[in-house]
Amino acid sequence: MWKPLRDENRLSILKIYGYTCDRLVREEERQNITSISRSQAWKLEREGNSRHVKLLERNPVDGY
């Protein structure tokens, strides 16, 4: 089961990868970071082994 990290542990891991704070990412970036498909991420979330997805926008429009 997924358990959130304590603040000091999370920040030390982020610093290793060059980040100074948590941030929200879109699905495409999440997939690049984790190398996990969208369906596998959904399955892990349902099993309680991953963070829950936060819906940012109902109909996001990317400028591509």
C-alpha positions as protocol buffer text, in pm:
chain_id: "A"
residue {
  index: 1
  type: MET
  ca { x: 0 y: 0 z: 0 }
}
residue {
  index: 2
  type: TRP
  ca { x: 125 y: 347 z: -87 }
}
residue {
  index: 3
  type: LYS
  ca { x: 207 y: 571 z: 207 }
}
residue {
  index: 4
  type: PRO
  ca { x: 299 y: 939 z: 175 }
}
residue {
  index: 5
  type: LEU
  ca { x: 656 y: 1035 z: 262 }
}
residue {
  index: 6
  type: ARG
  ca { x: 735 y: 1270 z: 547 }
}
residue {
  index: 7
  type: ASP
  ca { x: 817 y: 1623 z: 430 }
}
residue {
  index: 8
  type: GLU
  ca { x: 1191 y: 1599 z: 502 }
}
residue {
  index: 9
  type: ASN
  ca { x: 1223 y: 1266 z: 316 }
}
residue {
  index: 10
  type: ARG
  ca { x: 1028 y: 1390 z: 15 }
}
residue {
  index: 11
  type: LEU
  ca { x: 1231 y: 1712 z: -7 }
}
residue {
  index: 12
  type: SER
  ca { x: 1564 y: 1527 z: 16 }
}
residue {
  index: 13
  type: ILE
  ca { x: 1460 y: 1300 z: -274 }
}
residue {
  index: 14
  type: LEU
  ca { x: 1344 y: 1599 z: -478 }
}
residue {
  index: 15
  type: LYS
  ca { x: 1680 y: 1774 z: -422 }
}
residue {
  index: 16
  type: ILE
  ca { x: 1865 y: 1469 z: -557 }
}
residue {
  index: 17
  type: TYR
  ca { x: 1673 y: 1512 z: -884 }
}
residue {
  index: 18
  type: GLY
  ca { x: 1719 y: 1890 z: -896 }
}
residue {
  index: 19
  type: TYR
  ca { x: 1375 y: 2001 z: -777 }
}
residue {
  index: 20
  type: THR
  ca { x: 1309 y: 2237 z: -487 }
}
residue {
  index: 21
  type: CYS
  ca { x: 942 y: 2155 z: -426 }
}
residue {
  index: 22
  type: ASP
  ca { x: 652 y: 1929 z: -526 }
}
residue {
  index: 23
  type: ARG
  ca { x: 452 y: 2023 z: -831 }
}
residue {
  index: 24
  type: LEU
  ca { x: 159 y: 1893 z: -1030 }
}
residue {
  index: 25
  type: VAL
  ca { x: 229 y: 1734 z: -1368 }
}
residue {
  index: 26
  type: ARG
  ca { x: 8 y: 1649 z: -1663 }
}
residue {
  index: 27
  type: GLU
  ca { x: -45 y: 1290 z: -1776 }
}
residue {
  index: 28
  type: GLU
  ca { x: 216 y: 1299 z: -2055 }
}
residue {
  index: 29
  type: GLU
  ca { x: 489 y: 1422 z: -1820 }
}
residue {
  index: 30
  type: ARG
  ca { x: 388 y: 1170 z: -1552 }
}
residue {
  index: 31
  type: GLN
  ca { x: 428 y: 891 z: -1804 }
}
residue {
  index: 32
  type: ASN
  ca { x: 774 y: 1018 z: -1905 }
}
residue {
  index: 33
  type: ILE
  ca { x: 883 y: 1041 z: -1540 }
}
residue {
  index: 34
  type: THR
  ca { x: 752 y: 702 z: -1427 }
}
residue {
  index: 35
  type: SER
  ca { x: 760 y: 496 z: -1750 }
}
residue {
  index: 36
  type: ILE
  ca { x: 426 y: 348 z: -1643 }
}
residue {
  index: 37
  type: SER
  ca { x: 134 y: 339 z: -1885 }
}
residue {
  index: 38
  type: ARG
  ca { x: -188 y: 523 z: -1807 }
}
residue {
  index: 39
  type: SER
  ca { x: -380 y: 197 z: -1753 }
}
residue {
  index: 40
  type: GLN
  ca { x: -111 y: 60 z: -1520 }
}
residue {
  index: 41
  type: ALA
  ca { x: -110 y: 387 z: -1322 }
}
residue {
  index: 42
  type: TRP
  ca { x: -490 y: 363 z: -1292 }
}
residue {
  index: 43
  type: LYS
  ca { x: -460 y: 3 z: -1170 }
}
residue {
  index: 44
  type: LEU
  ca { x: -196 y: 96 z: -908 }
}
residue {
  index: 45
  type: GLU
  ca { x: -416 y: 383 z: -791 }
}
residue {
  index: 46
  type: ARG
  ca { x: -718 y: 151 z: -752 }
}
residue {
  index: 47
  type: GLU
  ca { x: -508 y: -98 z: -553 }
}
residue {
  index: 48
  type: GLY
  ca { x: -389 y: 180 z: -321 }
}
residue {
  index: 49
  type: ASN
  ca { x: -27 y: 157 z: -441 }
}
residue {
  index: 50
  type: SER
  ca { x: -10 y: 505 z: -592 }
}
residue {
  index: 51
  type: ARG
  ca { x: -126 y: 859 z: -529 }
}
residue {
  index: 52
  type: HIS
  ca { x: -475 y: 950 z: -640 }
}
residue {
  index: 53
  type: VAL
  ca { x: -505 y: 1156 z: -955 }
}
residue {
  index: 54
  type: LYS
  ca { x: -607 y: 1520 z: -911 }
}
residue {
  index: 55
  type: LEU
  ca { x: -837 y: 1650 z: -1181 }
}
residue {
  index: 56
  type: LEU
  ca { x: -704 y: 1992 z: -1278 }
}
residue {
  index: 57
  type: GLU
  ca { x: -940 y: 2078 z: -1564 }
}
residue {
  index: 58
  type: ARG
  ca { x: -1241 y: 1907 z: -1714 }
}
residue {
  index: 59
  type: ASN
  ca { x: -1134 y: 1971 z: -2074 }
}
residue {
  index: 60
  type: PRO
  ca { x: -767 y: 2070 z: -2081 }
}
residue {
  index: 61
  type: VAL
  ca { x: -651 y: 2225 z: -2406 }
}
residue {
  index: 62
  type: ASP
  ca { x: -282 y: 2192 z: -2482 }
}
residue {
  index: 63
  type: GLY
  ca { x: -129 y: 2436 z: -2727 }
}
residue {
  index: 64
  type: TYR
  ca { x: 12 y: 2170 z: -2960 }
}
